[in-house]
Every structure is written in structure tokens, then in C-alpha cells.
Amino acid sequence: MAAVIGFLKRLNAAFINPPVVPKVSENGTPLKTGILGAANIAPIALIYPAKSHPDVEVYAVAARDITRAEQFAKKHGINKWFGGQNGYQQLLDDPDIDAVYNALPNGLHYEWTMKALAAGKHVLLEKPSGNTAEEARRMFELANRKNLVLLEAFHYRFHPVIQRVKEIIDSGELGSMKEMQFVLGWPKGFVSDGNIRLNYSLGGGALMDAGCYTLSCARYLASNDPTAIVDAKTLRYPKDPRIDTATSADLLFPPSTPGGEPVKVSMKCDMMVPPRFGIIPRPEGVTVHIVCEQGDVHLFNYTMPVIYHYITVTPHGGKKRTEKVYSFPPTSSVKGEAWWSTYRYQLEAFVDRVRGRAPQTWVTGEDSIQNMLWIEKIYEEIGLGSRPQSSFQLFADD
């Protein structure tokens, strides 16, 4: 019963009735943030987390359709909205806005992040950072030149549960790593015809959407980049064979200990997992499994752990244990509550960096560039090629 009550409390505080705190900033006024794109992800990624952050105000939203922007703003208590052909630019031109959350489709990330940075706004950028590694490189170079914060929103990295898994691996408790498996998928019907994930020109594809998580997590836990792609396979979208609806890849990573064997990594992402017996929805799962010399580690639900997750550690010849990590240890100085979502932890880090404080953890620009580079390499291996690079030019020499 206690577990059920805890689940309901976390769910309510994170996604239904987030706690609201007064906006009190050491800088005088809270960080006024605008949202580019009235996307479905925006409430859980920014609006709900901002309610409990004293130094963040969701100040404005922009959408192509001004009616949609107005409806979205009124629904979520946002005072200002922009819409129409120039709506996005009007939001960027607002001098009161300090930072922007770019929730636009993948294919628009580059153009509107570059424009936001050029307008002097810090940017929280939805993953993947762009359609190509070159786009990512240009965005982070501009952010560095303008001394602005740009963060690719790999929100799972900021939650204590994935950090605990890495701590177990890095401690050497189970010896060196031998293999890792990553799975992320959704039941068929979650992504339907017309969804932007199936639009090639907007950077669609399973590897771009779900796969960028599996690749990022593999690189994070390995503390390294792959050295080779052993094999890669894909299922193509019948209505547009340039789009992958599912992709799997076998990779090699450097040994986790000096002189050891390369770490074998398998990753699978699927946007259309077929139902069991043709009728029962079958989620593919959100799992990480690590095989080490002296035992295994298994993590369930690293992308939305606030709802529910578990880590199982199974030492060879030892006693199996289960851990749940909803917040950092009480002895830690790191902020956090059991009901904080990955997005709430991420927002804390983003604001810390904008305000000149050192965040608890961070996703660097180089990390984001490398993740896109290996996405492109896998696409090349399966014969689909990179998603189309943006033709937008901020400067004449771009």
C-alpha cells in the first residue's frame, strides 16, 4: 500500500498538480522563458517543472497558428502568445524574454536555435539537437561565441537513478563491463500516420526520436564513444522508405578497464511494436541491462523514473538486491525531491548554468555533437543516410 501511495503522490506532484512556489529570484526577476512550438511535450518538459522553481517564469508561447497559441497559453496560465507566419520571430524579438525552450520538430531545431542565440536568448533544446552533427557543431559554436547557455534536453541524465547505475558500474563492484543492452519502444498506434516522427523533411525516424536516447545512454554509461558498428538493421515506413520505424544496432566500445575486451553494446528502438496475438498492446520497454564480469545490473524506466523504476543488481554468487532512487541521498547537498521528474532536475541544472552556478551534472556541446555523429553513422550503415541538413544560413559564410 505504501508503494501505491508513493506512486500516486509522485505522479500527482510531477504531472497533475505540481507544487507552486512564489517567484523570488536573487537576480531581481525570475528567468522569463518563451516556448517555441505549442507542443505536447512542453507541459511536462517545462511548464510543470517551472511551477516549483522560484527562478523560472513561463512567460510566452509561439505557434504557427495563433489560435492554437492562444488556447495553449490560456490553458497553462501563460500571459503572452504569438502566432502566424512571424510568431516565432516575434517571441525572439521580445526584450523581456531571457531564455527559450525549443520544442519544434527536429528539422526546425537548427534554424530557430540559431535565431534564438542570435537574439541573445539562452536555449533549452529538445533532443536530438539537430538533423546532423554539423548543425549541432554550429549551434554550440555560436552559443560559445555569444556566451549563452545551450543545453540539449537529455533529461534522463539529470535524475539520480541513472547516475546511481553509473556509480555502481564505475565502482568496480561487479568488475569490468562485458556487454550492455538498451531498449526503448512504444506500442503500435502511439505514432500514427501524420505524426512528425514520420516526416522525413522534419527529421523523422525511430533512431532520431527514441534511438537518440539509447545511444546517448550507452555513451554515458560507457564514458566513451563507440569504436565500430558491427551490424545495424531497420524496418522502413511503407509510406516513405526514407523513414525508419525501428532500428537496431550492435556496437563496440573501448574496454571499461585497461587491457580488457571491447564492450559489446546492442541498442534497439521501435516506434511501432506490434501487439501480442494481434490485439494486445505490447510496450517494448525502457530498459538498460549491463553484463559485467562478476554480475549484472538491470534498470527499468530510465526515461520517466519518477513514475516508477527499479535497479536490480545481481552479483555472481552473491545476493540479488533491488534499489530505487527517487532523490539524491540526504547527506548530499544536491537539490531534489522524490516527486521531481527528470525534467525538473534538468531545469534546476539549466537555471544554475544560466545564473553562473555549477550544475550538478551537464550535457556538454561536444557530447551532443558526438551523439549526432554516431546517429549519422548508423543511418549510413543501414542505407538511409542522414536526415536533410537545414538550408538556413544565419551568416553569409555559414
Short mmCIF file of C-alpha atoms in Angstrom, two decimals:
data_model
loop_
_atom_site.label_atom_id
_atom_site.label_comp_id
_atom_site.label_asym_id
_atom_site.label_seq_id
_atom_site.Cartn_x
_atom_site.Cartn_y
_atom_site.Cartn_z
CA MET A 1 0.00 0.00 0.00
CA ALA A 2 2.83 2.41 0.85
CA ALA A 3 4.31 1.85 -2.63
CA VAL A 4 0.97 2.67 -4.26
CA ILE A 5 0.54 5.83 -2.18
CA GLY A 6 4.08 6.91 -3.04
CA PHE A 7 3.42 6.33 -6.74
CA LEU A 8 0.22 8.41 -6.65
CA LYS A 9 1.93 11.24 -4.77
CA ARG A 10 4.81 11.39 -7.24
CA LEU A 11 2.51 11.22 -10.25
CA ASN A 12 0.29 13.98 -8.88
CA ALA A 13 3.13 16.32 -7.96
CA ALA A 14 5.11 15.79 -11.16
CA PHE A 15 2.37 15.82 -13.79
CA ILE A 16 -1.10 16.63 -12.41
CA ASN A 17 -0.93 19.24 -9.64
CA PRO A 18 2.68 20.41 -9.46
CA PRO A 19 3.51 22.43 -6.35
CA VAL A 20 3.53 26.17 -7.00
CA VAL A 21 6.13 28.35 -5.29
CA PRO A 22 6.48 32.14 -5.21
CA LYS A 23 8.76 33.56 -7.87
CA VAL A 24 11.67 35.00 -5.91
CA SER A 25 14.97 35.47 -7.67
CA GLU A 26 18.34 36.60 -6.36
CA ASN A 27 18.65 38.43 -9.69
CA GLY A 28 15.56 40.57 -9.04
CA THR A 29 13.23 38.97 -11.56
CA PRO A 30 12.84 35.30 -12.46
CA LEU A 31 14.16 33.89 -15.70
CA LYS A 32 11.46 34.70 -18.24
CA THR A 33 11.18 31.83 -20.67
CA GLY A 34 9.41 31.55 -24.02
CA ILE A 35 8.29 28.34 -25.71
CA LEU A 36 8.79 27.86 -29.44
CA GLY A 37 6.02 25.50 -30.51
CA ALA A 38 2.87 24.66 -28.59
CA ALA A 39 3.98 21.04 -28.47
CA ASN A 40 2.54 18.23 -26.38
CA ILE A 41 5.91 17.77 -24.67
CA ALA A 42 6.05 21.37 -23.39
CA PRO A 43 3.88 20.93 -20.25
CA ILE A 44 5.83 18.01 -18.77
CA ALA A 45 9.20 19.28 -20.05
CA LEU A 46 8.96 22.88 -18.87
CA ILE A 47 5.59 24.23 -17.73
CA TYR A 48 5.02 21.81 -14.84
CA PRO A 49 8.66 21.84 -13.64
CA ALA A 50 8.71 25.66 -13.75
CA LYS A 51 5.82 25.89 -11.29
CA SER A 52 8.04 24.63 -8.48
CA HIS A 53 11.13 26.59 -9.48
CA PRO A 54 11.29 30.02 -7.80
CA ASP A 55 13.51 31.47 -10.53
CA VAL A 56 11.59 30.49 -13.70
CA GLU A 57 8.53 32.11 -15.25
CA VAL A 58 6.99 30.64 -18.39
CA TYR A 59 6.34 33.98 -19.97
CA ALA A 60 5.25 33.38 -23.58
CA VAL A 61 4.49 30.78 -26.24
CA ALA A 62 4.56 30.93 -30.03
CA ALA A 63 2.89 28.68 -32.59
CA ARG A 64 2.28 28.81 -36.34
CA ASP A 65 -1.45 29.02 -35.63
CA ILE A 66 -2.21 31.98 -33.38
CA THR A 67 -5.47 30.39 -32.24
CA ARG A 68 -3.55 27.34 -31.07
CA ALA A 69 -1.02 29.59 -29.34
CA GLU A 70 -3.78 31.49 -27.54
CA GLN A 71 -5.57 28.32 -26.45
CA PHE A 72 -2.32 26.80 -25.22
CA ALA A 73 -1.40 29.96 -23.32
CA LYS A 74 -4.77 30.27 -21.61
CA LYS A 75 -4.83 26.58 -20.70
CA HIS A 76 -1.45 26.81 -19.00
CA GLY A 77 -1.68 30.30 -17.50
CA ILE A 78 0.83 31.90 -19.87
CA ASN A 79 0.30 35.64 -20.20
CA LYS A 80 1.69 36.22 -23.68
CA TRP A 81 1.36 34.43 -27.01
CA PHE A 82 2.46 34.90 -30.59
CA GLY A 83 1.27 33.25 -33.77
CA GLY A 84 1.15 33.33 -37.53
CA GLN A 85 3.97 33.45 -40.04
CA ASN A 86 6.17 35.68 -37.87
CA GLY A 87 5.12 34.29 -34.50
CA TYR A 88 8.38 32.55 -33.64
CA GLN A 89 10.47 35.60 -34.53
CA GLN A 90 8.16 37.91 -32.59
CA LEU A 91 8.76 35.82 -29.49
CA LEU A 92 12.53 36.02 -30.03
CA ASP A 93 12.31 39.78 -30.53
CA ASP A 94 10.61 40.26 -27.15
CA PRO A 95 13.24 42.00 -24.96
CA ASP A 96 11.71 40.65 -21.76
CA ILE A 97 12.43 37.01 -22.66
CA ASP A 98 15.70 35.65 -21.26
CA ALA A 99 15.58 32.03 -22.42
CA VAL A 100 13.80 29.86 -24.96
CA TYR A 101 12.63 26.26 -24.89
CA ASN A 102 12.80 24.97 -28.48
CA ALA A 103 10.12 22.29 -28.74
CA LEU A 104 9.83 22.43 -32.53
CA PRO A 105 10.21 19.37 -34.79
CA ASN A 106 13.77 18.09 -35.29
CA GLY A 107 14.14 19.65 -38.73
CA LEU A 108 13.49 23.12 -37.29
CA HIS A 109 15.86 22.86 -34.33
CA TYR A 110 18.83 24.32 -36.15
CA GLU A 111 17.17 27.36 -37.72
CA TRP A 112 15.29 28.50 -34.64
CA THR A 113 18.05 27.75 -32.17
CA MET A 114 20.47 29.79 -34.27
CA LYS A 115 17.94 32.62 -34.44
CA ALA A 116 17.32 32.41 -30.69
CA LEU A 117 21.04 32.57 -29.92
CA ALA A 118 21.46 35.46 -32.35
CA ALA A 119 18.70 37.25 -30.41
CA GLY A 120 20.67 36.79 -27.20
CA LYS A 121 18.50 34.06 -25.65
CA HIS A 122 19.69 31.05 -23.71
CA VAL A 123 18.25 27.85 -25.21
CA LEU A 124 16.93 24.60 -23.78
CA LEU A 125 16.80 22.49 -26.94
CA GLU A 126 14.72 19.36 -27.40
CA LYS A 127 16.63 16.26 -28.43
CA PRO A 128 18.03 15.40 -30.88
CA SER A 129 19.94 18.67 -31.18
CA GLY A 130 19.62 18.82 -34.96
CA ASN A 131 19.45 16.74 -38.10
CA THR A 132 23.23 16.41 -38.41
CA ALA A 133 26.38 16.69 -36.32
CA GLU A 134 27.38 19.71 -38.38
CA GLU A 135 24.20 21.52 -37.34
CA ALA A 136 24.94 20.70 -33.70
CA ARG A 137 28.51 21.93 -34.04
CA ARG A 138 27.41 25.29 -35.48
CA MET A 139 24.80 25.82 -32.77
CA PHE A 140 27.22 25.19 -29.92
CA GLU A 141 29.92 27.30 -31.55
CA LEU A 142 27.50 30.24 -31.77
CA ALA A 143 26.39 29.75 -28.16
CA ASN A 144 30.03 29.80 -27.05
CA ARG A 145 30.81 32.92 -29.06
CA LYS A 146 27.86 34.75 -27.55
CA ASN A 147 28.46 33.40 -24.03
CA LEU A 148 24.99 31.87 -23.92
CA VAL A 149 23.78 28.59 -22.42
CA LEU A 150 22.66 25.92 -24.89
CA LEU A 151 21.55 22.56 -23.48
CA GLU A 152 20.29 19.55 -25.41
CA ALA A 153 17.44 18.20 -23.31
CA PHE A 154 18.61 14.68 -22.49
CA HIS A 155 16.63 14.97 -19.27
CA TYR A 156 17.29 11.40 -18.07
CA ARG A 157 20.93 12.35 -17.34
CA PHE A 158 19.93 14.67 -14.51
CA HIS A 159 17.96 12.13 -12.46
CA PRO A 160 19.73 10.31 -9.63
CA VAL A 161 18.66 6.84 -10.83
CA ILE A 162 20.82 6.77 -13.98
CA GLN A 163 23.65 8.35 -12.02
CA ARG A 164 23.32 5.57 -9.44
CA VAL A 165 23.63 2.93 -12.18
CA LYS A 166 26.78 4.61 -13.45
CA GLU A 167 28.11 4.78 -9.89
CA ILE A 168 27.60 1.01 -9.48
CA ILE A 169 29.42 0.29 -12.75
CA ASP A 170 32.26 2.71 -12.13
CA SER A 171 32.80 1.47 -8.56
CA GLY A 172 34.18 -1.83 -9.86
CA GLU A 173 31.83 -3.76 -7.56
CA LEU A 174 30.94 -6.11 -10.44
CA GLY A 175 34.21 -5.95 -12.31
CA SER A 176 34.69 -4.67 -15.83
CA MET A 177 31.81 -4.36 -18.27
CA LYS A 178 31.34 -7.01 -20.96
CA GLU A 179 28.03 -6.16 -22.60
CA MET A 180 25.22 -3.58 -22.49
CA GLN A 181 21.72 -3.76 -23.98
CA PHE A 182 19.38 -0.79 -24.43
CA VAL A 183 15.73 -0.94 -25.49
CA LEU A 184 13.22 1.86 -26.00
CA GLY A 185 9.95 1.35 -27.80
CA TRP A 186 6.25 2.13 -27.95
CA PRO A 187 3.25 0.03 -28.93
CA LYS A 188 1.90 0.32 -32.44
CA GLY A 189 -0.61 3.17 -32.66
CA PHE A 190 1.34 5.56 -30.42
CA VAL A 191 2.86 7.05 -33.57
CA SER A 192 0.19 7.28 -36.27
CA ASP A 193 0.20 8.50 -39.85
CA GLY A 194 0.74 12.24 -39.99
CA ASN A 195 2.93 12.30 -36.88
CA ILE A 196 6.03 14.47 -37.26
CA ARG A 197 8.14 11.43 -36.32
CA LEU A 198 7.22 10.01 -39.73
CA ASN A 199 8.06 13.18 -41.66
CA TYR A 200 11.44 12.92 -43.38
CA SER A 201 11.77 16.64 -44.11
CA LEU A 202 11.26 17.37 -40.40
CA GLY A 203 13.95 14.93 -39.31
CA GLY A 204 11.72 11.98 -38.55
CA GLY A 205 12.69 8.41 -37.79
CA ALA A 206 12.92 5.99 -34.88
CA LEU A 207 16.68 6.45 -34.50
CA MET A 208 16.26 10.23 -34.30
CA ASP A 209 13.49 10.04 -31.72
CA ALA A 210 13.80 7.01 -29.44
CA GLY A 211 17.21 5.91 -30.68
CA CYS A 212 18.98 9.09 -29.67
CA TYR A 213 18.18 8.14 -26.05
CA THR A 214 19.55 4.60 -26.32
CA LEU A 215 22.75 5.83 -27.97
CA SER A 216 23.20 8.68 -25.50
CA CYS A 217 22.69 6.36 -22.53
CA ALA A 218 25.18 3.82 -23.90
CA ARG A 219 27.80 6.53 -24.35
CA TYR A 220 27.09 7.94 -20.88
CA LEU A 221 27.42 4.62 -19.05
CA ALA A 222 30.46 3.62 -21.08
CA SER A 223 32.09 7.04 -20.54
CA ASN A 224 33.19 6.74 -24.13
CA ASP A 225 32.18 6.76 -27.79
CA PRO A 226 31.80 3.65 -29.95
CA THR A 227 34.75 2.42 -31.96
CA ALA A 228 32.81 0.44 -34.56
CA ILE A 229 29.36 -0.52 -35.82
CA VAL A 230 29.26 -4.32 -36.08
CA ASP A 231 25.76 -4.57 -37.53
CA ALA A 232 22.65 -2.44 -37.99
CA LYS A 233 19.15 -3.28 -39.20
CA THR A 234 15.99 -1.31 -39.80
CA LEU A 235 12.31 -1.50 -40.62
CA ARG A 236 11.19 1.16 -43.08
CA TYR A 237 7.94 3.08 -43.09
CA PRO A 238 5.92 1.73 -46.05
CA LYS A 239 4.60 5.18 -46.98
CA ASP A 240 8.09 6.70 -47.01
CA PRO A 241 11.01 4.23 -47.05
CA ARG A 242 13.42 7.01 -46.07
CA ILE A 243 11.95 6.78 -42.56
CA ASP A 244 12.89 4.02 -40.09
CA THR A 245 10.10 2.85 -37.79
CA ALA A 246 12.50 0.57 -35.91
CA THR A 247 16.28 0.35 -35.86
CA SER A 248 18.71 -1.89 -34.03
CA ALA A 249 22.48 -1.66 -33.93
CA ASP A 250 25.35 -3.66 -32.47
CA LEU A 251 28.31 -1.50 -31.49
CA LEU A 252 31.74 -1.95 -29.99
CA PHE A 253 33.03 0.36 -27.27
CA PRO A 254 36.52 0.57 -25.77
CA PRO A 255 37.27 -1.75 -22.82
CA SER A 256 35.99 -0.44 -19.49
CA THR A 257 39.28 -1.41 -17.82
CA PRO A 258 42.83 -1.25 -19.20
CA GLY A 259 43.76 -4.36 -21.17
CA GLY A 260 40.20 -5.69 -21.18
CA GLU A 261 37.98 -6.78 -24.03
CA PRO A 262 35.88 -4.29 -26.03
CA VAL A 263 32.40 -3.77 -24.61
CA LYS A 264 29.64 -5.15 -26.83
CA VAL A 265 26.57 -2.91 -26.98
CA SER A 266 23.21 -3.61 -28.57
CA MET A 267 20.55 -0.92 -28.90
CA LYS A 268 17.02 -1.18 -30.23
CA CYS A 269 14.40 1.49 -30.79
CA ASP A 270 10.92 0.85 -32.16
CA MET A 271 8.04 3.28 -32.72
CA MET A 272 5.57 0.58 -33.79
CA VAL A 273 5.89 -2.53 -31.62
CA PRO A 274 3.27 -4.99 -32.95
CA PRO A 275 0.57 -6.14 -30.50
CA ARG A 276 0.72 -9.56 -28.89
CA PHE A 277 -1.65 -12.01 -30.62
CA GLY A 278 -2.58 -9.15 -32.92
CA ILE A 279 -4.74 -7.36 -30.34
CA ILE A 280 -2.91 -6.83 -27.02
CA PRO A 281 -0.69 -3.72 -26.91
CA ARG A 282 2.86 -4.73 -26.07
CA PRO A 283 5.21 -1.96 -24.97
CA GLU A 284 8.76 -2.80 -25.96
CA GLY A 285 10.02 -1.39 -22.70
CA VAL A 286 12.51 1.17 -21.48
CA THR A 287 15.35 -0.92 -20.17
CA VAL A 288 19.10 -0.96 -19.64
CA HIS A 289 20.92 -4.22 -18.95
CA ILE A 290 24.64 -4.36 -18.17
CA VAL A 291 26.62 -7.59 -18.02
CA CYS A 292 29.84 -7.37 -16.04
CA GLU A 293 32.50 -9.94 -15.21
CA GLN A 294 31.13 -10.51 -11.72
CA GLY A 295 27.42 -9.76 -12.07
CA ASP A 296 24.63 -7.91 -13.85
CA VAL A 297 22.80 -4.61 -13.44
CA HIS A 298 19.30 -4.04 -14.80
CA LEU A 299 17.43 -0.73 -14.88
CA PHE A 300 13.78 -0.35 -15.78
CA ASN A 301 12.40 3.01 -16.94
CA TYR A 302 15.31 5.43 -17.12
CA THR A 303 13.37 7.99 -19.18
CA MET A 304 10.46 8.50 -16.75
CA PRO A 305 11.73 7.15 -13.42
CA VAL A 306 9.62 9.45 -11.24
CA ILE A 307 6.57 7.34 -12.10
CA TYR A 308 8.24 4.04 -11.26
CA HIS A 309 11.62 2.41 -11.73
CA TYR A 310 13.92 -0.17 -10.23
CA ILE A 311 17.55 -1.20 -10.35
CA THR A 312 18.40 -4.84 -9.78
CA VAL A 313 21.98 -5.80 -9.01
CA THR A 314 22.79 -9.50 -9.29
CA PRO A 315 26.35 -10.38 -8.22
CA HIS A 316 27.62 -13.80 -9.29
CA GLY A 317 27.40 -15.99 -6.22
CA GLY A 318 26.01 -13.14 -4.14
CA LYS A 319 22.64 -11.89 -3.01
CA LYS A 320 20.45 -10.06 -5.52
CA ARG A 321 19.30 -6.61 -4.42
CA THR A 322 16.83 -4.01 -5.69
CA GLU A 323 17.34 -0.27 -5.43
CA LYS A 324 15.01 2.66 -6.10
CA VAL A 325 16.48 6.13 -6.31
CA TYR A 326 13.97 8.98 -6.48
CA SER A 327 16.25 11.63 -4.99
CA PHE A 328 19.86 12.16 -4.05
CA PRO A 329 21.00 10.97 -0.59
CA PRO A 330 20.01 13.16 2.38
CA THR A 331 23.70 13.69 3.06
CA SER A 332 24.12 15.23 -0.39
CA SER A 333 23.89 18.97 -0.97
CA VAL A 334 22.15 18.39 -4.31
CA LYS A 335 18.62 19.74 -4.52
CA GLY A 336 15.75 17.40 -5.30
CA GLU A 337 12.59 15.74 -4.07
CA ALA A 338 11.18 12.26 -4.66
CA TRP A 339 8.47 13.77 -6.89
CA TRP A 340 10.93 15.67 -9.10
CA SER A 341 10.77 14.40 -12.66
CA THR A 342 13.84 14.13 -14.86
CA TYR A 343 12.67 17.41 -16.41
CA ARG A 344 12.56 19.15 -13.03
CA TYR A 345 16.13 18.05 -12.28
CA GLN A 346 17.13 19.22 -15.75
CA LEU A 347 15.52 22.63 -15.24
CA GLU A 348 17.43 23.06 -11.99
CA ALA A 349 20.69 22.45 -13.84
CA PHE A 350 19.76 24.75 -16.73
CA VAL A 351 18.93 27.65 -14.43
CA ASP A 352 22.08 27.06 -12.37
CA ARG A 353 24.21 27.34 -15.51
CA VAL A 354 22.37 30.46 -16.74
CA ARG A 355 22.81 32.09 -13.33
CA GLY A 356 26.52 31.30 -13.25
CA ARG A 357 26.32 28.43 -10.78
CA ALA A 358 27.85 24.99 -11.35
CA PRO A 359 25.08 22.45 -12.11
CA GLN A 360 25.16 19.00 -10.52
CA THR A 361 25.60 17.43 -13.95
CA TRP A 362 25.60 18.64 -17.53
CA VAL A 363 25.34 17.53 -21.17
CA THR A 364 28.19 19.26 -22.97
CA GLY A 365 28.16 20.56 -26.50
CA GLU A 366 30.81 18.03 -27.51
CA ASP A 367 28.63 15.25 -26.08
CA SER A 368 25.67 16.41 -28.19
CA ILE A 369 27.80 16.69 -31.34
CA GLN A 370 29.20 13.19 -30.89
CA ASN A 371 25.75 11.72 -30.32
CA MET A 372 24.53 13.19 -33.62
CA LEU A 373 27.69 11.99 -35.37
CA TRP A 374 27.03 8.37 -34.37
CA ILE A 375 23.34 8.65 -35.28
CA GLU A 376 24.50 9.65 -38.74
CA LYS A 377 26.98 6.76 -38.86
CA ILE A 378 24.25 4.24 -38.00
CA TYR A 379 21.93 5.74 -40.61
CA GLU A 380 24.73 5.40 -43.15
CA GLU A 381 25.23 1.76 -42.15
CA ILE A 382 21.56 0.89 -42.73
CA GLY A 383 21.48 2.74 -46.03
CA LEU A 384 19.12 5.55 -45.10
CA GLY A 385 21.63 8.37 -44.78
CA SER A 386 21.43 11.46 -42.58
CA ARG A 387 18.27 13.46 -42.22
CA PRO A 388 18.28 16.53 -44.55
CA GLN A 389 20.53 19.31 -43.28
CA SER A 390 18.85 22.70 -42.89
CA SER A 391 19.38 25.22 -45.68
CA PHE A 392 19.05 28.09 -43.22
CA GLN A 393 22.00 30.49 -43.09
CA LEU A 394 22.39 32.92 -40.24
CA PHE A 395 25.53 34.40 -41.72
CA ALA A 396 26.68 34.61 -45.33
CA ASP A 397 29.62 32.29 -44.65
CA ASP A 398 27.56 29.54 -42.98
#
